[in-house]
Amino acid sequence: MTGTTSGSRLDLPRYARTDAGLRTPVGYADYRSTGLRAPLRTPVDLPHRLTEVTGPLLGEDRVTATDADLTKRLGGEAQGQRIIVHGRVLDSDGRPVPDTLVEVWQANAAGRYRHVVDNWPAPLDPHFDGLGRVMTDDQGRYEFTTIKPGAYPWGNHHNAWRPAHIHFSLFGRAFTQRLVTQMYFPDDSLFFQDPIFNSIPEGARHLAISRFDYERTVPNWALGFQWDIVLRGAQQTPFETEDDGDVA
C-alpha cells in the first residue's frame, strides 16, 4: 500500500513494493504474534462505497498546535529528554504531500504506555499521555515536540526488549485509507534482538531510522531528530499493511 498526491489530500491506492527483496513477510516466525495476525488466505477486495471514499475533513479548526506538543499535558510537564521530531511526507518523486493527518503514539520515558493492558511495573508519568497529531503544511512538513521514549520488555522471546520507537499513522481521504509505521532512533543497542525491526529486509531498515538533527536542536532545551516519510518508490518507508506484507 502506498500513497500519491491527489489535489491537496493523501490518496492511498492499492500498491506493493516492486522490489520483492525489500518486502517484509506478513508472517515472520521470530515475531510470534504474526502467527495469529497474518492472513491465511489471499485478501478479498471489497467495493468502495460512499463511506469508504469519503470522510471528515480535518483542518486547522480541529487539529490545533497544542495537539503536536506531547510534553505539556494533564496539568503539568512530562518527564524525560525533550526532543523535536520533524520531517516531510513525500511522494516517490519528492513531491510534498500537504494537508495530511499525521498521528503518533508512544511509551513514556520509562518505556510504559498509558494503557490498561500495559502492566509492566515502570512508573507512569502523570503528565504524559503519549498521543499527538498534526496536519502537514503546504510543503508536506510535520513537527512534534515530545520526549524520547524508553525501551520496554514485551515477552516475545527470552529477555525481549523493544528498541525506543514512536508509532506513526497517516490518514488519507477517509479513515479506511491509513498507513501505519514506526520510527526508530539511530544507533540503538537493541536492534540486534528485535524481530519487528529485523523483519524489515536489511536493505530497507535504514528507512525506518530517524536522523539526529543537531541544527534542529533547540539550544539548552530539546534535541532534534528528522524522519521523512516516503509513500512509494525505491525509498518507500516500511509500512504495516495487510496486502503486500510491509511491516515496520
JSON list of N, CA, C and O in Angstrom, two decimals, residues 38-86:
[
{"chain": "A", "resi": 38, "resn": "ALA", "atom": "N", "xyz": [-1.40, -12.75, 10.91]},
{"chain": "A", "resi": 38, "resn": "ALA", "atom": "CA", "xyz": [-1.18, -12.80, 9.47]},
{"chain": "A", "resi": 38, "resn": "ALA", "atom": "C", "xyz": [-2.33, -13.53, 8.78]},
{"chain": "A", "resi": 38, "resn": "ALA", "atom": "O", "xyz": [-2.79, -14.57, 9.26]},
{"chain": "A", "resi": 39, "resn": "PRO", "atom": "N", "xyz": [-2.82, -13.02, 7.65]},
{"chain": "A", "resi": 39, "resn": "PRO", "atom": "CA", "xyz": [-3.91, -13.70, 6.94]},
{"chain": "A", "resi": 39, "resn": "PRO", "atom": "C", "xyz": [-3.45, -15.04, 6.38]},
{"chain": "A", "resi": 39, "resn": "PRO", "atom": "O", "xyz": [-2.32, -15.18, 5.91]},
{"chain": "A", "resi": 40, "resn": "LEU", "atom": "N", "xyz": [-4.32, -16.01, 6.44]},
{"chain": "A", "resi": 40, "resn": "LEU", "atom": "CA", "xyz": [-4.01, -17.35, 5.93]},
{"chain": "A", "resi": 40, "resn": "LEU", "atom": "C", "xyz": [-4.44, -17.52, 4.48]},
{"chain": "A", "resi": 40, "resn": "LEU", "atom": "O", "xyz": [-4.01, -18.46, 3.81]},
{"chain": "A", "resi": 41, "resn": "ARG", "atom": "N", "xyz": [-5.27, -16.61, 3.99]},
{"chain": "A", "resi": 41, "resn": "ARG", "atom": "CA", "xyz": [-5.75, -16.67, 2.62]},
{"chain": "A", "resi": 41, "resn": "ARG", "atom": "C", "xyz": [-5.53, -15.33, 1.93]},
{"chain": "A", "resi": 41, "resn": "ARG", "atom": "O", "xyz": [-5.30, -14.32, 2.58]},
{"chain": "A", "resi": 42, "resn": "THR", "atom": "N", "xyz": [-5.63, -15.33, 0.62]},
{"chain": "A", "resi": 42, "resn": "THR", "atom": "CA", "xyz": [-5.45, -14.10, -0.15]},
{"chain": "A", "resi": 42, "resn": "THR", "atom": "C", "xyz": [-6.56, -13.11, 0.20]},
{"chain": "A", "resi": 42, "resn": "THR", "atom": "O", "xyz": [-7.75, -13.48, 0.18]},
{"chain": "A", "resi": 43, "resn": "PRO", "atom": "N", "xyz": [-6.21, -11.87, 0.55]},
{"chain": "A", "resi": 43, "resn": "PRO", "atom": "CA", "xyz": [-7.25, -10.88, 0.87]},
{"chain": "A", "resi": 43, "resn": "PRO", "atom": "C", "xyz": [-8.21, -10.68, -0.30]},
{"chain": "A", "resi": 43, "resn": "PRO", "atom": "O", "xyz": [-7.84, -10.79, -1.47]},
{"chain": "A", "resi": 44, "resn": "VAL", "atom": "N", "xyz": [-9.47, -10.39, 0.03]},
{"chain": "A", "resi": 44, "resn": "VAL", "atom": "CA", "xyz": [-10.52, -10.19, -0.95]},
{"chain": "A", "resi": 44, "resn": "VAL", "atom": "C", "xyz": [-10.80, -8.69, -1.07]},
{"chain": "A", "resi": 44, "resn": "VAL", "atom": "O", "xyz": [-11.02, -8.01, -0.05]},
{"chain": "A", "resi": 45, "resn": "ASP", "atom": "N", "xyz": [-10.76, -8.18, -2.27]},
{"chain": "A", "resi": 45, "resn": "ASP", "atom": "CA", "xyz": [-11.09, -6.77, -2.49]},
{"chain": "A", "resi": 45, "resn": "ASP", "atom": "C", "xyz": [-12.59, -6.57, -2.34]},
{"chain": "A", "resi": 45, "resn": "ASP", "atom": "O", "xyz": [-13.40, -7.30, -2.93]},
{"chain": "A", "resi": 46, "resn": "LEU", "atom": "N", "xyz": [-12.97, -5.57, -1.55]},
{"chain": "A", "resi": 46, "resn": "LEU", "atom": "CA", "xyz": [-14.37, -5.21, -1.38]},
{"chain": "A", "resi": 46, "resn": "LEU", "atom": "C", "xyz": [-14.64, -3.90, -2.10]},
{"chain": "A", "resi": 46, "resn": "LEU", "atom": "O", "xyz": [-13.76, -3.03, -2.14]},
{"chain": "A", "resi": 47, "resn": "PRO", "atom": "N", "xyz": [-15.82, -3.74, -2.68]},
{"chain": "A", "resi": 47, "resn": "PRO", "atom": "CA", "xyz": [-16.11, -2.48, -3.38]},
{"chain": "A", "resi": 47, "resn": "PRO", "atom": "C", "xyz": [-16.12, -1.31, -2.41]},
{"chain": "A", "resi": 47, "resn": "PRO", "atom": "O", "xyz": [-16.59, -1.43, -1.27]},
{"chain": "A", "resi": 48, "resn": "HIS", "atom": "N", "xyz": [-15.60, -0.18, -2.86]},
{"chain": "A", "resi": 48, "resn": "HIS", "atom": "CA", "xyz": [-15.60, 1.03, -2.06]},
{"chain": "A", "resi": 48, "resn": "HIS", "atom": "C", "xyz": [-16.89, 1.79, -2.28]},
{"chain": "A", "resi": 48, "resn": "HIS", "atom": "O", "xyz": [-17.17, 2.24, -3.39]},
{"chain": "A", "resi": 49, "resn": "ARG", "atom": "N", "xyz": [-17.66, 1.94, -1.22]},
{"chain": "A", "resi": 49, "resn": "ARG", "atom": "CA", "xyz": [-18.88, 2.72, -1.29]},
{"chain": "A", "resi": 49, "resn": "ARG", "atom": "C", "xyz": [-18.63, 4.10, -0.69]},
{"chain": "A", "resi": 49, "resn": "ARG", "atom": "O", "xyz": [-17.50, 4.46, -0.39]},
{"chain": "A", "resi": 50, "resn": "LEU", "atom": "N", "xyz": [-19.68, 4.87, -0.52]},
{"chain": "A", "resi": 50, "resn": "LEU", "atom": "CA", "xyz": [-19.53, 6.26, -0.10]},
{"chain": "A", "resi": 50, "resn": "LEU", "atom": "C", "xyz": [-18.77, 6.39, 1.21]},
{"chain": "A", "resi": 50, "resn": "LEU", "atom": "O", "xyz": [-17.92, 7.26, 1.37]},
{"chain": "A", "resi": 51, "resn": "THR", "atom": "N", "xyz": [-19.05, 5.50, 2.18]},
{"chain": "A", "resi": 51, "resn": "THR", "atom": "CA", "xyz": [-18.39, 5.61, 3.47]},
{"chain": "A", "resi": 51, "resn": "THR", "atom": "C", "xyz": [-16.91, 5.26, 3.40]},
{"chain": "A", "resi": 51, "resn": "THR", "atom": "O", "xyz": [-16.14, 5.64, 4.28]},
{"chain": "A", "resi": 52, "resn": "GLU", "atom": "N", "xyz": [-16.49, 4.53, 2.35]},
{"chain": "A", "resi": 52, "resn": "GLU", "atom": "CA", "xyz": [-15.08, 4.18, 2.22]},
{"chain": "A", "resi": 52, "resn": "GLU", "atom": "C", "xyz": [-14.27, 5.23, 1.47]},
{"chain": "A", "resi": 52, "resn": "GLU", "atom": "O", "xyz": [-13.05, 5.27, 1.60]},
{"chain": "A", "resi": 53, "resn": "VAL", "atom": "N", "xyz": [-14.92, 6.05, 0.69]},
{"chain": "A", "resi": 53, "resn": "VAL", "atom": "CA", "xyz": [-14.18, 7.02, -0.13]},
{"chain": "A", "resi": 53, "resn": "VAL", "atom": "C", "xyz": [-14.37, 8.46, 0.34]},
{"chain": "A", "resi": 53, "resn": "VAL", "atom": "O", "xyz": [-13.83, 9.39, -0.25]},
{"chain": "A", "resi": 54, "resn": "THR", "atom": "N", "xyz": [-15.15, 8.66, 1.39]},
{"chain": "A", "resi": 54, "resn": "THR", "atom": "CA", "xyz": [-15.30, 9.99, 1.96]},
{"chain": "A", "resi": 54, "resn": "THR", "atom": "C", "xyz": [-15.03, 9.91, 3.45]},
{"chain": "A", "resi": 54, "resn": "THR", "atom": "O", "xyz": [-15.02, 8.85, 4.06]},
{"chain": "A", "resi": 55, "resn": "GLY", "atom": "N", "xyz": [-14.80, 11.04, 4.05]},
{"chain": "A", "resi": 55, "resn": "GLY", "atom": "CA", "xyz": [-14.54, 11.06, 5.49]},
{"chain": "A", "resi": 55, "resn": "GLY", "atom": "C", "xyz": [-14.54, 12.48, 5.99]},
{"chain": "A", "resi": 55, "resn": "GLY", "atom": "O", "xyz": [-14.68, 13.44, 5.22]},
{"chain": "A", "resi": 56, "resn": "PRO", "atom": "N", "xyz": [-14.35, 12.65, 7.28]},
{"chain": "A", "resi": 56, "resn": "PRO", "atom": "CA", "xyz": [-14.35, 14.00, 7.85]},
{"chain": "A", "resi": 56, "resn": "PRO", "atom": "C", "xyz": [-13.15, 14.80, 7.35]},
{"chain": "A", "resi": 56, "resn": "PRO", "atom": "O", "xyz": [-12.07, 14.26, 7.12]},
{"chain": "A", "resi": 57, "resn": "LEU", "atom": "N", "xyz": [-13.35, 16.09, 7.15]},
{"chain": "A", "resi": 57, "resn": "LEU", "atom": "CA", "xyz": [-12.26, 16.96, 6.76]},
{"chain": "A", "resi": 57, "resn": "LEU", "atom": "C", "xyz": [-11.57, 17.47, 8.02]},
{"chain": "A", "resi": 57, "resn": "LEU", "atom": "O", "xyz": [-12.20, 18.07, 8.89]},
{"chain": "A", "resi": 58, "resn": "LEU", "atom": "N", "xyz": [-10.29, 17.18, 8.14]},
{"chain": "A", "resi": 58, "resn": "LEU", "atom": "CA", "xyz": [-9.53, 17.55, 9.33]},
{"chain": "A", "resi": 58, "resn": "LEU", "atom": "C", "xyz": [-8.66, 18.73, 8.99]},
{"chain": "A", "resi": 58, "resn": "LEU", "atom": "O", "xyz": [-7.71, 18.63, 8.23]},
{"chain": "A", "resi": 59, "resn": "GLY", "atom": "N", "xyz": [-8.97, 19.88, 9.55]},
{"chain": "A", "resi": 59, "resn": "GLY", "atom": "CA", "xyz": [-8.22, 21.09, 9.25]},
{"chain": "A", "resi": 59, "resn": "GLY", "atom": "C", "xyz": [-7.79, 21.80, 10.51]},
{"chain": "A", "resi": 59, "resn": "GLY", "atom": "O", "xyz": [-7.80, 21.24, 11.60]},
{"chain": "A", "resi": 60, "resn": "GLU", "atom": "N", "xyz": [-7.40, 23.07, 10.35]},
{"chain": "A", "resi": 60, "resn": "GLU", "atom": "CA", "xyz": [-6.85, 23.82, 11.46]},
{"chain": "A", "resi": 60, "resn": "GLU", "atom": "C", "xyz": [-7.85, 23.99, 12.60]},
{"chain": "A", "resi": 60, "resn": "GLU", "atom": "O", "xyz": [-7.47, 24.16, 13.76]},
{"chain": "A", "resi": 61, "resn": "ASP", "atom": "N", "xyz": [-9.14, 23.97, 12.27]},
{"chain": "A", "resi": 61, "resn": "ASP", "atom": "CA", "xyz": [-10.12, 24.18, 13.32]},
{"chain": "A", "resi": 61, "resn": "ASP", "atom": "C", "xyz": [-10.29, 22.95, 14.20]},
{"chain": "A", "resi": 61, "resn": "ASP", "atom": "O", "xyz": [-10.84, 23.05, 15.30]},
{"chain": "A", "resi": 62, "resn": "ARG", "atom": "N", "xyz": [-9.83, 21.79, 13.75]},
{"chain": "A", "resi": 62, "resn": "ARG", "atom": "CA", "xyz": [-9.98, 20.56, 14.55]},
{"chain": "A", "resi": 62, "resn": "ARG", "atom": "C", "xyz": [-8.66, 20.04, 15.08]},
{"chain": "A", "resi": 62, "resn": "ARG", "atom": "O", "xyz": [-8.63, 19.33, 16.08]},
{"chain": "A", "resi": 63, "resn": "VAL", "atom": "N", "xyz": [-7.56, 20.35, 14.43]},
{"chain": "A", "resi": 63, "resn": "VAL", "atom": "CA", "xyz": [-6.23, 19.96, 14.89]},
{"chain": "A", "resi": 63, "resn": "VAL", "atom": "C", "xyz": [-5.49, 21.23, 15.25]},
{"chain": "A", "resi": 63, "resn": "VAL", "atom": "O", "xyz": [-5.21, 22.06, 14.39]},
{"chain": "A", "resi": 64, "resn": "THR", "atom": "N", "xyz": [-5.16, 21.38, 16.52]},
{"chain": "A", "resi": 64, "resn": "THR", "atom": "CA", "xyz": [-4.55, 22.62, 17.00]},
{"chain": "A", "resi": 64, "resn": "THR", "atom": "C", "xyz": [-3.07, 22.43, 17.27]},
{"chain": "A", "resi": 64, "resn": "THR", "atom": "O", "xyz": [-2.56, 21.31, 17.32]},
{"chain": "A", "resi": 65, "resn": "ALA", "atom": "N", "xyz": [-2.37, 23.54, 17.49]},
{"chain": "A", "resi": 65, "resn": "ALA", "atom": "CA", "xyz": [-0.93, 23.49, 17.77]},
{"chain": "A", "resi": 65, "resn": "ALA", "atom": "C", "xyz": [-0.63, 22.71, 19.03]},
{"chain": "A", "resi": 65, "resn": "ALA", "atom": "O", "xyz": [0.41, 22.02, 19.13]},
{"chain": "A", "resi": 66, "resn": "THR", "atom": "N", "xyz": [-1.51, 22.75, 20.01]},
{"chain": "A", "resi": 66, "resn": "THR", "atom": "CA", "xyz": [-1.27, 22.02, 21.25]},
{"chain": "A", "resi": 66, "resn": "THR", "atom": "C", "xyz": [-1.31, 20.51, 21.05]},
{"chain": "A", "resi": 66, "resn": "THR", "atom": "O", "xyz": [-0.73, 19.77, 21.84]},
{"chain": "A", "resi": 67, "resn": "ASP", "atom": "N", "xyz": [-1.98, 20.04, 20.00]},
{"chain": "A", "resi": 67, "resn": "ASP", "atom": "CA", "xyz": [-2.03, 18.61, 19.73]},
{"chain": "A", "resi": 67, "resn": "ASP", "atom": "C", "xyz": [-0.67, 18.04, 19.36]},
{"chain": "A", "resi": 67, "resn": "ASP", "atom": "O", "xyz": [-0.44, 16.84, 19.47]},
{"chain": "A", "resi": 68, "resn": "ALA", "atom": "N", "xyz": [0.24, 18.90, 18.89]},
{"chain": "A", "resi": 68, "resn": "ALA", "atom": "CA", "xyz": [1.55, 18.44, 18.46]},
{"chain": "A", "resi": 68, "resn": "ALA", "atom": "C", "xyz": [2.61, 18.53, 19.55]},
{"chain": "A", "resi": 68, "resn": "ALA", "atom": "O", "xyz": [3.76, 18.13, 19.34]},
{"chain": "A", "resi": 69, "resn": "ASP", "atom": "N", "xyz": [2.23, 19.03, 20.72]},
{"chain": "A", "resi": 69, "resn": "ASP", "atom": "CA", "xyz": [3.17, 19.12, 21.85]},
{"chain": "A", "resi": 69, "resn": "ASP", "atom": "C", "xyz": [2.75, 18.12, 22.91]},
{"chain": "A", "resi": 69, "resn": "ASP", "atom": "O", "xyz": [1.78, 18.33, 23.63]},
{"chain": "A", "resi": 70, "resn": "LEU", "atom": "N", "xyz": [3.49, 17.01, 23.00]},
{"chain": "A", "resi": 70, "resn": "LEU", "atom": "CA", "xyz": [3.16, 15.94, 23.94]},
{"chain": "A", "resi": 70, "resn": "LEU", "atom": "C", "xyz": [3.76, 16.18, 25.31]},
{"chain": "A", "resi": 70, "resn": "LEU", "atom": "O", "xyz": [3.52, 15.39, 26.24]},
{"chain": "A", "resi": 71, "resn": "THR", "atom": "N", "xyz": [4.55, 17.23, 25.48]},
{"chain": "A", "resi": 71, "resn": "THR", "atom": "CA", "xyz": [5.27, 17.44, 26.74]},
{"chain": "A", "resi": 71, "resn": "THR", "atom": "C", "xyz": [4.46, 18.21, 27.77]},
{"chain": "A", "resi": 71, "resn": "THR", "atom": "O", "xyz": [4.85, 18.25, 28.94]},
{"chain": "A", "resi": 72, "resn": "LYS", "atom": "N", "xyz": [3.37, 18.83, 27.36]},
{"chain": "A", "resi": 72, "resn": "LYS", "atom": "CA", "xyz": [2.59, 19.64, 28.29]},
{"chain": "A", "resi": 72, "resn": "LYS", "atom": "C", "xyz": [1.14, 19.18, 28.26]},
{"chain": "A", "resi": 72, "resn": "LYS", "atom": "O", "xyz": [0.32, 19.67, 27.49]},
{"chain": "A", "resi": 73, "resn": "ARG", "atom": "N", "xyz": [0.87, 18.22, 29.09]},
{"chain": "A", "resi": 73, "resn": "ARG", "atom": "CA", "xyz": [-0.47, 17.63, 29.14]},
{"chain": "A", "resi": 73, "resn": "ARG", "atom": "C", "xyz": [-0.89, 17.40, 30.59]},
{"chain": "A", "resi": 73, "resn": "ARG", "atom": "O", "xyz": [-0.05, 17.27, 31.48]},
{"chain": "A", "resi": 74, "resn": "LEU", "atom": "N", "xyz": [-2.17, 17.31, 30.80]},
{"chain": "A", "resi": 74, "resn": "LEU", "atom": "CA", "xyz": [-2.72, 16.89, 32.08]},
{"chain": "A", "resi": 74, "resn": "LEU", "atom": "C", "xyz": [-2.24, 17.76, 33.23]},
{"chain": "A", "resi": 74, "resn": "LEU", "atom": "O", "xyz": [-1.96, 17.29, 34.33]},
{"chain": "A", "resi": 75, "resn": "GLY", "atom": "N", "xyz": [-2.09, 19.04, 32.96]},
{"chain": "A", "resi": 75, "resn": "GLY", "atom": "CA", "xyz": [-1.79, 19.99, 34.02]},
{"chain": "A", "resi": 75, "resn": "GLY", "atom": "C", "xyz": [-0.34, 20.07, 34.45]},
{"chain": "A", "resi": 75, "resn": "GLY", "atom": "O", "xyz": [-0.04, 20.62, 35.51]},
{"chain": "A", "resi": 76, "resn": "GLY", "atom": "N", "xyz": [0.58, 19.56, 33.65]},
{"chain": "A", "resi": 76, "resn": "GLY", "atom": "CA", "xyz": [1.99, 19.61, 34.02]},
{"chain": "A", "resi": 76, "resn": "GLY", "atom": "C", "xyz": [2.89, 19.34, 32.85]},
{"chain": "A", "resi": 76, "resn": "GLY", "atom": "O", "xyz": [2.46, 19.30, 31.70]},
{"chain": "A", "resi": 77, "resn": "GLU", "atom": "N", "xyz": [4.18, 19.09, 33.14]},
{"chain": "A", "resi": 77, "resn": "GLU", "atom": "CA", "xyz": [5.17, 18.86, 32.09]},
{"chain": "A", "resi": 77, "resn": "GLU", "atom": "C", "xyz": [5.72, 17.45, 32.19]},
{"chain": "A", "resi": 77, "resn": "GLU", "atom": "O", "xyz": [6.05, 16.96, 33.28]},
{"chain": "A", "resi": 78, "resn": "ALA", "atom": "N", "xyz": [5.84, 16.78, 31.05]},
{"chain": "A", "resi": 78, "resn": "ALA", "atom": "CA", "xyz": [6.32, 15.40, 31.00]},
{"chain": "A", "resi": 78, "resn": "ALA", "atom": "C", "xyz": [7.77, 15.31, 31.45]},
{"chain": "A", "resi": 78, "resn": "ALA", "atom": "O", "xyz": [8.57, 16.23, 31.26]},
{"chain": "A", "resi": 79, "resn": "GLN", "atom": "N", "xyz": [8.12, 14.16, 32.02]},
{"chain": "A", "resi": 79, "resn": "GLN", "atom": "CA", "xyz": [9.49, 13.89, 32.44]},
{"chain": "A", "resi": 79, "resn": "GLN", "atom": "C", "xyz": [10.25, 13.18, 31.33]},
{"chain": "A", "resi": 79, "resn": "GLN", "atom": "O", "xyz": [9.69, 12.33, 30.63]},
{"chain": "A", "resi": 80, "resn": "GLY", "atom": "N", "xyz": [11.53, 13.50, 31.18]},
{"chain": "A", "resi": 80, "resn": "GLY", "atom": "CA", "xyz": [12.36, 12.82, 30.19]},
{"chain": "A", "resi": 80, "resn": "GLY", "atom": "C", "xyz": [13.09, 13.79, 29.29]},
{"chain": "A", "resi": 80, "resn": "GLY", "atom": "O", "xyz": [12.96, 15.02, 29.43]},
{"chain": "A", "resi": 81, "resn": "GLN", "atom": "N", "xyz": [13.86, 13.24, 28.36]},
{"chain": "A", "resi": 81, "resn": "GLN", "atom": "CA", "xyz": [14.62, 14.05, 27.41]},
{"chain": "A", "resi": 81, "resn": "GLN", "atom": "C", "xyz": [13.68, 14.63, 26.36]},
{"chain": "A", "resi": 81, "resn": "GLN", "atom": "O", "xyz": [13.08, 13.89, 25.57]},
{"chain": "A", "resi": 82, "resn": "ARG", "atom": "N", "xyz": [13.54, 15.94, 26.33]},
{"chain": "A", "resi": 82, "resn": "ARG", "atom": "CA", "xyz": [12.69, 16.57, 25.32]},
{"chain": "A", "resi": 82, "resn": "ARG", "atom": "C", "xyz": [13.34, 16.45, 23.94]},
{"chain": "A", "resi": 82, "resn": "ARG", "atom": "O", "xyz": [14.55, 16.63, 23.78]},
{"chain": "A", "resi": 83, "resn": "ILE", "atom": "N", "xyz": [12.53, 16.15, 22.95]},
{"chain": "A", "resi": 83, "resn": "ILE", "atom": "CA", "xyz": [13.01, 16.04, 21.57]},
{"chain": "A", "resi": 83, "resn": "ILE", "atom": "C", "xyz": [12.02, 16.71, 20.63]},
{"chain": "A", "resi": 83, "resn": "ILE", "atom": "O", "xyz": [10.82, 16.80, 20.91]},
{"chain": "A", "resi": 84, "resn": "ILE", "atom": "N", "xyz": [12.54, 17.19, 19.51]},
{"chain": "A", "resi": 84, "resn": "ILE", "atom": "CA", "xyz": [11.74, 17.69, 18.40]},
{"chain": "A", "resi": 84, "resn": "ILE", "atom": "C", "xyz": [11.84, 16.66, 17.28]},
{"chain": "A", "resi": 84, "resn": "ILE", "atom": "O", "xyz": [12.93, 16.36, 16.79]},
{"chain": "A", "resi": 85, "resn": "VAL", "atom": "N", "xyz": [10.73, 16.07, 16.89]},
{"chain": "A", "resi": 85, "resn": "VAL", "atom": "CA", "xyz": [10.68, 15.11, 15.79]},
{"chain": "A", "resi": 85, "resn": "VAL", "atom": "C", "xyz": [10.01, 15.80, 14.62]},
{"chain": "A", "resi": 85, "resn": "VAL", "atom": "O", "xyz": [8.86, 16.25, 14.73]},
{"chain": "A", "resi": 86, "resn": "HIS", "atom": "N", "xyz": [10.71, 15.91, 13.51]},
{"chain": "A", "resi": 86, "resn": "HIS", "atom": "CA", "xyz": [10.16, 16.63, 12.37]},
{"chain": "A", "resi": 86, "resn": "HIS", "atom": "C", "xyz": [10.55, 15.94, 11.08]},
{"chain": "A", "resi": 86, "resn": "HIS", "atom": "O", "xyz": [11.44, 15.08, 11.04]}
]
